[in-house]
Amino acid sequence: MGKGNLAKAKLVQGGYAFGTWIIDSRHQAVVRQVADAGFDFVYLEMEHSSLSWETIGDFCEMSRALDMAPIVRPAELTRPGTLRLLEIGAMGVMFHDVDDRAEVDEIRGWIMGSKSMLRPDKARQGANDVAVVIQIETLKGLESVEQILDGGGVDIVEIGRGDLATEMGLPAQRHHPEVNAAIDRIVKACGRNGVAAAVTCFSREDVQDMVRRGVRCISYSADRYILDKAFSEAYEIVSSSVSKTAV
């Protein structure tokens, strides 16, 4: 039997949790590689990928066996889809574009009423192991963030900086002062309600800035970008070495 959702436990205790995204990879080995690197959780992307239910189920099982929390962002936010993710082993579900408190209450009802939460099955998890993750990535969600979090029931708020910047009329400007001010507002609301603020970062400087702002749940990049960079660096090494040494 696994140790439960260690990422959620760290955040509840006021600590930090680190993860990354899997978007393109299909083989379970990538989950093992992420866990071996030391990450606490992995986001499994279904909204913007072609990952199948079978692949997600395999990834959840591998992740849980390695004591790394699998958190899934589904393509559609429905009760049947959410319950199915819990049945196949997700230890967290990310709900995108949350704009008001009613959505959170509905989500909590789905999860707490799930059969996988109620049955005495050691292969599944208790409600305390499931992380409820919501994304604030719209102007409406930003303006309502205090009201959304005030009723409790949310564990992590993933701040969708890219979409939020676009809604603010600042496309591709994740680090714009107005976007940073929005992040600070969300982080402050999270702090008042015992919720961990989360951001996906893409550089060391980005991580350091978010930590200074009070973000405690950090995901770093995604498999497609990490592999792109690694392959580009590998090619540069071999190509530049040949050009410098070839006669």
Coordinates of N, CA and C in Angstrom, one line a residue:
M1 N 0.9 -1.2 0.0 CA 0.0 0.0 0.0 C 0.9 1.2 0.0
G2 N 0.5 2.2 -0.8 CA 1.3 3.5 -0.9 C 1.2 4.3 0.3
K3 N 2.0 5.4 0.3 CA 2.1 6.3 1.4 C 1.1 7.4 1.4
G4 N 0.2 7.4 0.4 CA -0.8 8.4 0.3 C -0.3 9.6 -0.6
N5 N -1.0 10.7 -0.6 CA -0.6 11.9 -1.4 C 0.4 12.7 -0.6
L6 N 1.7 12.4 -0.9 CA 2.7 13.1 -0.1 C 2.8 14.5 -0.5
A7 N 2.5 14.8 -1.8 CA 2.6 16.2 -2.3 C 1.6 17.1 -1.5
K8 N 0.3 16.6 -1.4 CA -0.7 17.3 -0.7 C -0.3 17.4 0.8
A9 N 0.3 16.4 1.4 CA 0.7 16.4 2.8 C 1.7 17.5 3.0
K10 N 2.7 17.6 2.1 CA 3.7 18.7 2.2 C 3.1 20.1 2.2
L11 N 2.1 20.3 1.3 CA 1.5 21.6 1.2 C 0.7 21.9 2.4
V12 N -0.1 20.9 2.9 CA -0.9 21.1 4.1 C 0.0 21.6 5.3
Q13 N 1.2 21.0 5.3 CA 2.1 21.3 6.4 C 2.9 22.6 6.2
G14 N 2.6 23.3 5.1 CA 3.2 24.6 4.8 C 4.5 24.5 4.1
G15 N 4.8 23.4 3.5 CA 6.0 23.2 2.7 C 5.8 23.4 1.3
Y16 N 6.7 22.9 0.5 CA 6.7 23.0 -1.0 C 6.5 21.7 -1.6
A17 N 5.9 21.7 -2.8 CA 5.8 20.5 -3.6 C 6.1 20.9 -5.0
F18 N 6.9 19.9 -5.7 CA 7.4 20.2 -7.0 C 6.9 19.1 -8.0
G19 N 6.6 19.6 -9.2 CA 6.1 18.6 -10.2 C 6.5 19.1 -11.6
T20 N 6.0 18.3 -12.6 CA 6.1 18.7 -14.0 C 4.9 18.1 -14.7
W21 N 4.8 18.4 -16.0 CA 3.7 18.0 -16.8 C 4.1 16.9 -17.8
I22 N 3.2 15.9 -18.0 CA 3.3 15.0 -19.1 C 2.2 15.3 -20.1
I23 N 2.6 15.6 -21.4 CA 1.7 16.0 -22.4 C 1.7 15.1 -23.6
D24 N 3.0 14.7 -24.0 CA 3.2 14.0 -25.2 C 3.6 12.5 -25.0
S25 N 4.3 12.2 -24.0 CA 4.9 10.9 -23.8 C 3.8 9.8 -23.6
R26 N 4.0 8.6 -24.0 CA 3.1 7.6 -23.9 C 3.5 6.4 -23.1
H27 N 4.8 6.2 -22.9 CA 5.3 5.1 -22.2 C 5.4 5.3 -20.7
Q28 N 5.1 4.3 -19.8 CA 5.2 4.5 -18.4 C 6.6 4.8 -17.9
A29 N 7.6 4.5 -18.7 CA 9.0 4.8 -18.2 C 9.2 6.3 -17.9
V30 N 8.4 7.2 -18.6 CA 8.6 8.6 -18.4 C 8.1 9.0 -17.0
V31 N 7.1 8.3 -16.5 CA 6.6 8.5 -15.1 C 7.7 8.1 -14.1
R32 N 8.3 7.0 -14.4 CA 9.4 6.5 -13.5 C 10.6 7.5 -13.5
Q33 N 10.9 8.1 -14.7 CA 12.0 9.1 -14.8 C 11.6 10.4 -14.0
V34 N 10.4 10.8 -14.1 CA 10.0 12.0 -13.3 C 10.1 11.7 -11.8
A35 N 9.6 10.5 -11.4 CA 9.7 10.2 -10.0 C 11.2 10.0 -9.5
D36 N 12.0 9.4 -10.4 CA 13.4 9.2 -10.0 C 14.2 10.6 -9.9
A37 N 13.7 11.6 -10.6 CA 14.3 12.9 -10.5 C 14.0 13.6 -9.2
G38 N 13.0 13.1 -8.5 CA 12.6 13.6 -7.2 C 11.4 14.4 -7.1
F39 N 10.6 14.5 -8.1 CA 9.4 15.3 -8.1 C 8.3 14.6 -7.2
D40 N 7.5 15.5 -6.6 CA 6.4 15.1 -5.7 C 5.1 14.7 -6.4
F41 N 4.9 15.3 -7.5 CA 3.6 15.1 -8.3 C 3.9 15.2 -9.8
V42 N 3.0 14.7 -10.6 CA 3.0 14.9 -12.0 C 1.6 15.3 -12.5
Y43 N 1.6 16.4 -13.3 CA 0.3 16.7 -13.9 C 0.2 15.9 -15.2
L44 N -0.9 15.2 -15.4 CA -1.2 14.5 -16.6 C -2.2 15.2 -17.4
E45 N -1.8 15.6 -18.6 CA -2.6 16.5 -19.4 C -3.6 15.8 -20.4
M46 N -4.9 16.0 -20.3 CA -5.8 15.5 -21.2 C -6.5 16.6 -22.0
E47 N -6.5 17.8 -21.5 CA -7.2 18.9 -22.1 C -6.6 19.3 -23.5
H48 N -5.2 19.3 -23.5 CA -4.5 19.8 -24.7 C -3.6 18.7 -25.2
S49 N -4.0 17.4 -25.2 CA -3.2 16.3 -25.6 C -4.1 15.2 -26.2
S50 N -3.5 14.2 -26.7 CA -4.2 13.0 -27.2 C -4.0 11.8 -26.3
L51 N -3.6 12.0 -25.0 CA -3.4 10.9 -24.1 C -4.8 10.2 -23.9
S52 N -4.8 8.9 -24.0 CA -6.0 8.1 -23.8 C -6.3 7.8 -22.4
W53 N -7.5 7.3 -22.1 CA -7.9 6.9 -20.8 C -7.0 5.8 -20.3
E54 N -6.7 4.9 -21.2 CA -5.8 3.7 -20.8 C -4.4 4.2 -20.4
T55 N -3.9 5.1 -21.2 CA -2.6 5.7 -20.9 C -2.6 6.4 -19.5
I56 N -3.6 7.2 -19.3 CA -3.7 7.9 -18.1 C -3.8 6.9 -16.9
G57 N -4.6 5.9 -17.1 CA -4.7 4.9 -16.0 C -3.4 4.2 -15.7
D58 N -2.6 3.9 -16.8 CA -1.3 3.3 -16.6 C -0.4 4.2 -15.8
F59 N -0.4 5.5 -16.2 CA 0.4 6.5 -15.6 C 0.1 6.7 -14.1
C60 N -1.2 6.7 -13.8 CA -1.7 6.8 -12.4 C -1.1 5.7 -11.6
E61 N -1.3 4.5 -12.1 CA -0.8 3.3 -11.4 C 0.7 3.3 -11.1
M62 N 1.5 3.7 -12.2 CA 2.9 3.8 -12.0 C 3.3 4.9 -11.0
S63 N 2.6 6.0 -11.1 CA 2.9 7.1 -10.3 C 2.7 6.8 -8.8
R64 N 1.5 6.2 -8.5 CA 1.2 5.8 -7.2 C 2.1 4.8 -6.6
A65 N 2.6 3.8 -7.5 CA 3.5 2.8 -7.0 C 4.9 3.4 -6.6
L66 N 5.2 4.6 -7.2 CA 6.4 5.3 -6.9 C 6.2 6.4 -5.8
D67 N 5.0 6.5 -5.2 CA 4.7 7.5 -4.2 C 4.8 8.9 -4.7
M68 N 4.4 9.1 -6.0 CA 4.3 10.4 -6.6 C 2.9 10.6 -7.0
A69 N 2.3 11.7 -6.6 CA 0.9 12.0 -6.8 C 0.6 12.3 -8.3
P70 N -0.3 11.5 -8.9 CA -0.8 11.9 -10.3 C -2.0 12.8 -10.2
I71 N -1.9 13.9 -10.8 CA -3.0 14.9 -10.9 C -3.4 15.1 -12.4
V72 N -4.6 14.9 -12.7 CA -5.1 14.9 -14.1 C -5.9 16.1 -14.4
R73 N -5.6 16.7 -15.5 CA -6.4 17.8 -16.0 C -7.3 17.2 -17.2
P74 N -8.5 17.0 -16.9 CA -9.4 16.4 -18.0 C -9.8 17.4 -19.1
A75 N -10.2 16.9 -20.2 CA -10.6 17.7 -21.3 C -12.0 18.4 -21.0
E76 N -12.8 17.6 -20.4 CA -14.2 18.0 -20.1 C -14.4 17.9 -18.6
L77 N -15.1 18.9 -18.0 CA -15.4 18.9 -16.6 C -16.8 18.4 -16.3
T78 N -16.9 17.1 -16.1 CA -18.2 16.5 -15.9 C -18.1 15.5 -14.7
R79 N -19.2 15.2 -14.1 CA -19.3 14.3 -13.0 C -18.8 12.9 -13.4
P80 N -19.3 12.3 -14.5 CA -18.8 11.0 -14.9 C -17.3 11.0 -15.2
G81 N -16.8 12.0 -15.9 CA -15.4 12.0 -16.2 C -14.5 12.1 -14.9
T82 N -15.0 13.0 -14.0 CA -14.2 13.1 -12.7 C -14.2 11.8 -11.9
L83 N -15.4 11.2 -11.8 CA -15.5 9.9 -11.1 C -14.6 8.8 -11.7
R84 N -14.6 8.8 -13.0 CA -13.8 7.8 -13.7 C -12.3 8.0 -13.4
L85 N -11.9 9.3 -13.4 CA -10.4 9.5 -13.1 C -10.1 9.1 -11.7
L86 N -11.0 9.3 -10.7 CA -10.7 8.8 -9.4 C -10.7 7.3 -9.3
E87 N -11.6 6.6 -10.1 CA -11.6 5.2 -10.1 C -10.3 4.6 -10.7
I88 N -9.7 5.2 -11.6 CA -8.5 4.7 -12.2 C -7.2 5.2 -11.5
G89 N -7.4 5.9 -10.4 CA -6.2 6.1 -9.6 C -5.7 7.5 -9.5
A90 N -6.4 8.5 -10.1 CA -5.9 9.9 -10.0 C -6.0 10.3 -8.5
M91 N -4.9 11.0 -8.0 CA -4.9 11.5 -6.6 C -5.1 13.0 -6.6
G92 N -5.6 13.5 -7.7 CA -5.9 14.9 -7.8 C -6.6 15.1 -9.2
V93 N -7.5 16.0 -9.2 CA -8.1 16.4 -10.5 C -8.0 18.0 -10.6
M94 N -7.6 18.4 -11.8 CA -7.5 19.9 -12.0 C -8.6 20.3 -12.8
F95 N -9.4 21.3 -12.3 CA -10.5 21.9 -12.9 C -10.2 23.2 -13.5
H96 N -10.2 23.3 -14.8 CA -9.7 24.6 -15.5 C -10.9 25.6 -15.6
D97 N -10.5 26.9 -15.7 CA -11.4 28.0 -15.9 C -12.5 28.1 -14.8
V98 N -12.1 27.9 -13.6 CA -13.1 28.1 -12.5 C -13.4 29.6 -12.2
D99 N -14.7 30.0 -12.3 CA -15.0 31.4 -12.2 C -15.8 31.8 -11.0
D100 N -16.5 30.8 -10.3 CA -17.3 31.1 -9.2 C -17.4 30.0 -8.2
R101 N -17.9 30.3 -7.0 CA -17.9 29.4 -5.9 C -18.9 28.2 -6.2
A102 N -19.9 28.4 -7.0 CA -20.8 27.3 -7.2 C -20.1 26.2 -7.9
E103 N -19.2 26.5 -8.8 CA -18.4 25.4 -9.5 C -17.7 24.6 -8.5
V104 N -17.0 25.2 -7.5 CA -16.3 24.5 -6.5 C -17.2 23.6 -5.7
D105 N -18.3 24.1 -5.3 CA -19.3 23.3 -4.5 C -19.8 22.1 -5.3
E106 N -20.0 22.3 -6.6 CA -20.4 21.1 -7.4 C -19.3 20.1 -7.5
I107 N -18.1 20.6 -7.7 CA -16.9 19.7 -7.8 C -16.7 18.9 -6.5
R108 N -16.8 19.5 -5.4 CA -16.7 18.8 -4.1 C -17.8 17.8 -3.9
G109 N -19.0 18.1 -4.4 CA -20.0 17.1 -4.3 C -19.7 15.8 -5.1
W110 N -19.2 16.1 -6.3 CA -18.8 14.9 -7.1 C -17.8 14.0 -6.4
I111 N -16.8 14.7 -5.9 CA -15.6 13.9 -5.3 C -16.1 13.2 -4.0
M112 N -16.7 13.9 -3.1 CA -17.1 13.3 -1.9 C -18.2 12.2 -2.0
G113 N -18.9 12.3 -3.1 CA -19.9 11.2 -3.4 C -19.4 10.1 -4.2
S114 N -18.1 10.1 -4.6 CA -17.5 9.1 -5.4 C -17.5 7.8 -4.7
K115 N -17.8 6.7 -5.4 CA -17.7 5.4 -4.9 C -16.3 5.0 -4.5
S116 N -15.3 5.6 -5.2 CA -13.9 5.3 -4.9 C -13.5 5.9 -3.6
M117 N -14.2 6.9 -3.1 CA -14.0 7.5 -1.8 C -14.6 6.8 -0.7
L118 N -15.7 6.1 -1.0 CA -16.6 5.5 0.0 C -16.3 4.0 0.3
R119 N -15.7 3.3 -0.7 CA -15.5 1.9 -0.5 C -14.2 1.6 0.2
P120 N -14.2 0.5 1.1 CA -13.0 0.2 1.8 C -12.0 -0.6 1.0
D121 N -11.5 0.1 0.0 CA -10.6 -0.6 -1.0 C -9.2 0.0 -0.9
K122 N -8.3 -0.8 -0.5 CA -6.9 -0.3 -0.3 C -6.2 0.1 -1.6
A123 N -6.8 -0.3 -2.7 CA -6.2 0.0 -4.0 C -6.6 1.5 -4.4
R124 N -7.5 2.0 -3.8 CA -8.0 3.4 -4.0 C -7.5 4.3 -2.9
Q125 N -8.1 5.4 -2.8 CA -7.7 6.4 -1.8 C -8.9 6.9 -1.0
G126 N -8.5 7.5 0.1 CA -9.5 8.2 0.9 C -9.6 9.6 0.5
A127 N -10.7 10.3 0.9 CA -10.9 11.7 0.5 C -9.7 12.6 0.8
N128 N -9.0 12.3 1.9 CA -7.9 13.1 2.3 C -6.7 13.0 1.4
D129 N -6.7 12.0 0.6 CA -5.6 11.8 -0.4 C -5.8 12.5 -1.7
V130 N -7.1 12.9 -2.0 CA -7.4 13.5 -3.3 C -7.2 15.0 -3.2
A131 N -6.5 15.6 -4.1 CA -6.2 17.0 -4.1 C -7.2 17.7 -5.1
V132 N -8.0 18.6 -4.6 CA -8.9 19.4 -5.5 C -8.1 20.6 -6.0
V133 N -7.8 20.6 -7.3 CA -7.0 21.7 -7.9 C -7.9 22.5 -8.8
I134 N -8.0 23.8 -8.7 CA -8.7 24.6 -9.6 C -7.7 25.6 -10.3
Q135 N -8.1 26.0 -11.5 CA -7.3 26.9 -12.2 C -8.0 28.3 -12.2
I136 N -7.3 29.3 -11.9 CA -7.8 30.7 -12.0 C -7.0 31.2 -13.2
E137 N -7.7 31.4 -14.3 CA -7.1 31.9 -15.6 C -8.0 32.8 -16.4
T138 N -9.0 33.3 -15.8 CA -9.9 34.3 -16.5 C -10.0 35.5 -15.6
L139 N -10.4 36.6 -16.2 CA -10.7 37.9 -15.4 C -11.8 37.7 -14.4
K140 N -12.8 36.9 -14.8 CA -13.9 36.7 -13.9 C -13.4 35.9 -12.7
G141 N -12.6 34.9 -12.9 CA -12.1 34.1 -11.8 C -11.2 34.9 -10.9
L142 N -10.4 35.8 -11.5 CA -9.5 36.7 -10.7 C -10.4 37.6 -9.8
E143 N -11.4 38.2 -10.4 CA -12.2 39.1 -9.6 C -13.0 38.4 -8.5
S144 N -13.2 37.1 -8.7 CA -14.0 36.3 -7.7 C -13.2 35.5 -6.8
V145 N -11.9 35.5 -6.9 CA -11.0 34.6 -6.2 C -11.3 34.5 -4.7
E146 N -11.5 35.6 -4.1 CA -11.7 35.6 -2.6 C -13.0 34.9 -2.3
Q147 N -14.0 35.1 -3.1 CA -15.3 34.4 -2.8 C -15.2 33.0 -3.2
I148 N -14.5 32.6 -4.2 CA -14.3 31.2 -4.6 C -13.6 30.4 -3.5
L149 N -12.6 31.0 -2.9 CA -11.9 30.2 -1.9 C -12.4 30.3 -0.5
D150 N -13.3 31.3 -0.2 CA -13.8 31.5 1.1 C -14.5 30.4 1.7
G151 N -15.2 29.5 0.9 CA -16.0 28.4 1.5 C -15.2 27.2 1.7
G152 N -13.9 27.2 1.5 CA -13.0 26.0 1.7 C -13.2 25.0 0.6
G153 N -12.5 23.8 0.8 CA -12.7 22.7 -0.1 C -11.7 22.7 -1.3
V154 N -10.8 23.7 -1.4 CA -9.9 23.7 -2.4 C -8.5 23.5 -1.8
D155 N -7.7 22.6 -2.5 CA -6.3 22.4 -1.9 C -5.3 23.2 -2.6
I156 N -5.4 23.3 -4.0 CA -4.4 24.0 -4.8 C -5.1 24.9 -5.8
V157 N -4.5 26.1 -6.0 CA -5.0 27.0 -7.1 C -3.8 27.1 -8.0
E158 N -4.0 26.5 -9.2 CA -3.0 26.7 -10.3 C -3.3 27.9 -11.0
I159 N -2.4 28.9 -11.0 CA -2.6 30.2 -11.7 C -2.2 30.0 -13.2
G160 N -3.2 30.1 -14.0 CA -2.9 30.0 -15.5 C -2.4 31.3 -16.0
R161 N -1.1 31.6 -15.9 CA -0.6 32.9 -16.3 C -0.8 33.2 -17.7
G162 N -0.6 32.2 -18.6 CA -0.7 32.5 -20.0 C -2.1 33.0 -20.4
D163 N -3.1 32.2 -20.1 CA -4.5 32.5 -20.4 C -4.9 33.8 -19.7
L164 N -4.5 34.0 -18.5 CA -4.8 35.2 -17.7 C -4.2 36.4 -18.4
A165 N -3.0 36.3 -18.8 CA -2.3 37.5 -19.5 C -3.1 37.8 -20.8
T166 N -3.5 36.8 -21.5 CA -4.3 37.0 -22.7 C -5.6 37.7 -22.5
E167 N -6.3 37.3 -21.4 CA -7.6 37.9 -21.0 C -7.4 39.4 -20.6
M168 N -6.2 39.7 -20.1 CA -5.9 41.0 -19.6 C -5.4 41.9 -20.8
G169 N -5.4 41.3 -22.0 CA -4.9 42.1 -23.2 C -3.4 42.1 -23.3
L170 N -2.8 41.1 -22.6 CA -1.3 41.1 -22.6 C -0.8 39.7 -23.1
P171 N -1.2 39.3 -24.3 CA -0.8 38.0 -24.7 C 0.7 37.7 -24.7
A172 N 1.0 36.5 -24.2 CA 2.4 36.1 -24.1 C 3.3 36.9 -23.2
Q173 N 2.7 37.7 -22.3 CA 3.4 38.5 -21.4 C 3.2 38.1 -20.0
R174 N 3.7 36.9 -19.7 CA 3.5 36.2 -18.4 C 4.1 37.0 -17.2
H175 N 5.1 37.8 -17.5 CA 5.9 38.5 -16.5 C 5.5 40.0 -16.4
H176 N 4.5 40.4 -17.1 CA 4.1 41.8 -17.1 C 3.7 42.3 -15.7
P177 N 4.0 43.5 -15.3 CA 3.6 43.9 -13.9 C 2.1 43.7 -13.6
E178 N 1.2 43.9 -14.5 CA -0.2 43.7 -14.2 C -0.5 42.2 -14.0
V179 N 0.2 41.3 -14.7 CA 0.0 39.9 -14.5 C 0.6 39.5 -13.1
N180 N 1.7 40.1 -12.8 CA 2.3 39.8 -11.5 C 1.4 40.3 -10.4
A181 N 0.8 41.4 -10.6 CA -0.1 42.0 -9.6 C -1.3 41.0 -9.4
A182 N -1.8 40.4 -10.5 CA -2.9 39.5 -10.4 C -2.4 38.2 -9.6
I183 N -1.2 37.8 -9.9 CA -0.7 36.6 -9.2 C -0.6 36.9 -7.7
D184 N -0.1 38.1 -7.3 CA 0.0 38.5 -5.9 C -1.4 38.5 -5.3
R185 N -2.4 38.9 -6.0 CA -3.8 38.9 -5.4 C -4.2 37.5 -5.1
I186 N -4.0 36.6 -6.1 CA -4.4 35.2 -5.9 C -3.7 34.5 -4.8
V187 N -2.4 34.8 -4.7 CA -1.5 34.2 -3.7 C -2.0 34.7 -2.3
K188 N -2.3 35.9 -2.2 CA -2.8 36.5 -0.9 C -4.1 35.8 -0.5
A189 N -5.0 35.6 -1.5 CA -6.3 35.0 -1.2 C -6.1 33.5 -0.8
C190 N -5.1 32.9 -1.4 CA -4.8 31.5 -1.0 C -4.3 31.4 0.4
G191 N -3.4 32.4 0.7 CA -2.8 32.4 2.1 C -3.9 32.5 3.1
R192 N -4.9 33.4 2.9 CA -5.9 33.6 3.9 C -6.8 32.4 4.1
N193 N -6.8 31.5 3.1 CA -7.7 30.4 3.2 C -7.0 29.0 3.3
G194 N -5.7 29.1 3.6 CA -5.0 27.8 3.8 C -4.9 27.0 2.5
V195 N -4.8 27.6 1.4 CA -4.7 27.0 0.1 C -3.3 27.2 -0.5
A196 N -2.8 26.2 -1.2 CA -1.5 26.4 -1.8 C -1.6 27.0 -3.2
A197 N -0.9 28.1 -3.5 CA -0.9 28.7 -4.8 C 0.2 27.9 -5.6
A198 N -0.2 27.7 -6.9 CA 0.7 26.9 -7.8 C 0.9 27.7 -9.1
V199 N 2.1 27.5 -9.7 CA 2.4 28.1 -11.0 C 3.3 27.2 -11.7
T200 N 3.2 27.1 -13.0 CA 4.1 26.4 -13.9 C 5.2 27.4 -14.4
C201 N 6.4 27.0 -14.1 CA 7.6 27.9 -14.4 C 8.4 27.3 -15.5
F202 N 9.3 28.1 -16.1 CA 10.1 27.7 -17.3 C 11.5 28.1 -17.2
S203 N 12.0 28.6 -16.0 CA 13.4 28.9 -15.8 C 13.7 29.0 -14.3
R204 N 14.9 29.0 -14.0 CA 15.3 29.1 -12.6 C 14.9 30.4 -12.0
E205 N 15.1 31.5 -12.8 CA 14.7 32.8 -12.4 C 13.2 32.9 -12.2
D206 N 12.4 32.3 -13.0 CA 11.0 32.2 -12.9 C 10.6 31.6 -11.6
V207 N 11.2 30.4 -11.3 CA 10.9 29.7 -10.0 C 11.2 30.6 -8.8
Q208 N 12.4 31.2 -8.8 CA 12.8 32.0 -7.7 C 11.8 33.2 -7.5
D209 N 11.4 33.8 -8.6 CA 10.4 34.9 -8.5 C 9.1 34.5 -7.9
M210 N 8.6 33.3 -8.3 CA 7.3 32.8 -7.8 C 7.4 32.4 -6.3
V211 N 8.6 31.8 -6.0 CA 8.7 31.5 -4.5 C 8.8 32.8 -3.7
R212 N 9.4 33.8 -4.2 CA 9.4 35.1 -3.4 C 8.0 35.6 -3.3
R213 N 7.1 35.4 -4.3 CA 5.8 35.9 -4.2 C 4.9 35.0 -3.3
G214 N 5.4 33.9 -2.8 CA 4.6 33.1 -1.9 C 4.0 31.8 -2.6
V215 N 4.4 31.5 -3.8 CA 3.9 30.3 -4.4 C 4.7 29.1 -3.9
R216 N 3.9 28.0 -3.4 CA 4.6 26.9 -2.8 C 4.4 25.6 -3.6
C217 N 3.6 25.6 -4.6 CA 3.4 24.4 -5.5 C 4.0 24.8 -6.9
I218 N 5.1 24.3 -7.2 CA 5.8 24.7 -8.4 C 5.9 23.5 -9.4
S219 N 5.3 23.7 -10.6 CA 5.6 22.7 -11.6 C 6.5 23.3 -12.6
Y220 N 7.4 22.4 -13.1 CA 8.5 23.0 -14.0 C 8.3 22.4 -15.4
S221 N 8.0 23.2 -16.4 CA 7.9 22.9 -17.8 C 7.1 21.7 -18.0
A222 N 7.4 21.0 -19.1 CA 6.6 19.8 -19.5 C 7.5 18.9 -20.4
D223 N 7.1 17.6 -20.5 CA 7.9 16.7 -21.2 C 8.3 17.2 -22.6
R224 N 7.4 17.8 -23.4 CA 7.7 18.2 -24.7 C 8.8 19.3 -24.8
Y225 N 8.7 20.2 -23.8 CA 9.7 21.3 -23.8 C 11.1 20.8 -23.3
I226 N 11.0 19.9 -22.3 CA 12.2 19.4 -21.7 C 13.0 18.6 -22.7
L227 N 12.3 17.7 -23.5 CA 12.9 16.9 -24.5 C 13.4 17.8 -25.7
D228 N 12.6 18.8 -26.1 CA 13.0 19.7 -27.1 C 14.4 20.3 -26.8
K229 N 14.5 20.8 -25.6 CA 15.7 21.4 -25.1 C 16.9 20.4 -25.1
A230 N 16.6 19.2 -24.6 CA 17.6 18.2 -24.4 C 18.1 17.8 -25.8
F231 N 17.2 17.6 -26.8 CA 17.6 17.1 -28.1 C 18.4 18.3 -28.8
S232 N 18.0 19.5 -28.6 CA 18.7 20.6 -29.3 C 20.1 20.8 -28.7
E233 N 20.2 20.6 -27.4 CA 21.5 20.7 -26.8 C 22.4 19.5 -27.3
A234 N 21.8 18.3 -27.4 CA 22.6 17.2 -27.8 C 23.1 17.4 -29.3
Y235 N 22.2 17.9 -30.1 CA 22.6 18.1 -31.5 C 23.7 19.2 -31.6
E236 N 23.6 20.2 -30.8 CA 24.6 21.3 -30.8 C 25.9 20.8 -30.4
I237 N 26.0 19.9 -29.4 CA 27.2 19.3 -28.9 C 27.9 18.5 -30.0
V238 N 27.2 17.6 -30.7 CA 27.8 16.8 -31.7 C 28.2 17.6 -33.0
S239 N 27.3 18.5 -33.4 CA 27.5 19.3 -34.6 C 28.7 20.3 -34.4
S240 N 28.7 21.0 -33.3 CA 29.8 21.9 -33.0 C 31.1 21.2 -32.8
S241 N 31.1 20.0 -32.2 CA 32.3 19.3 -32.0 C 32.9 18.9 -33.3
V242 N 32.0 18.4 -34.3 CA 32.5 18.0 -35.6 C 33.1 19.2 -36.3
S243 N 32.4 20.3 -36.3 CA 32.8 21.5 -37.1 C 34.2 22.0 -36.6
K244 N 34.4 21.8 -35.3 CA 35.7 22.3 -34.7 C 36.9 21.4 -34.9
T245 N 36.6 20.1 -35.1 CA 37.7 19.1 -35.1 C 37.9 18.4 -36.4
A246 N 36.9 18.5 -37.3 CA 37.0 17.9 -38.6 C 38.1 18.5 -39.4
V247 N 38.8 17.7 -40.2 CA 39.9 18.2 -41.0 C 39.4 18.5 -42.4

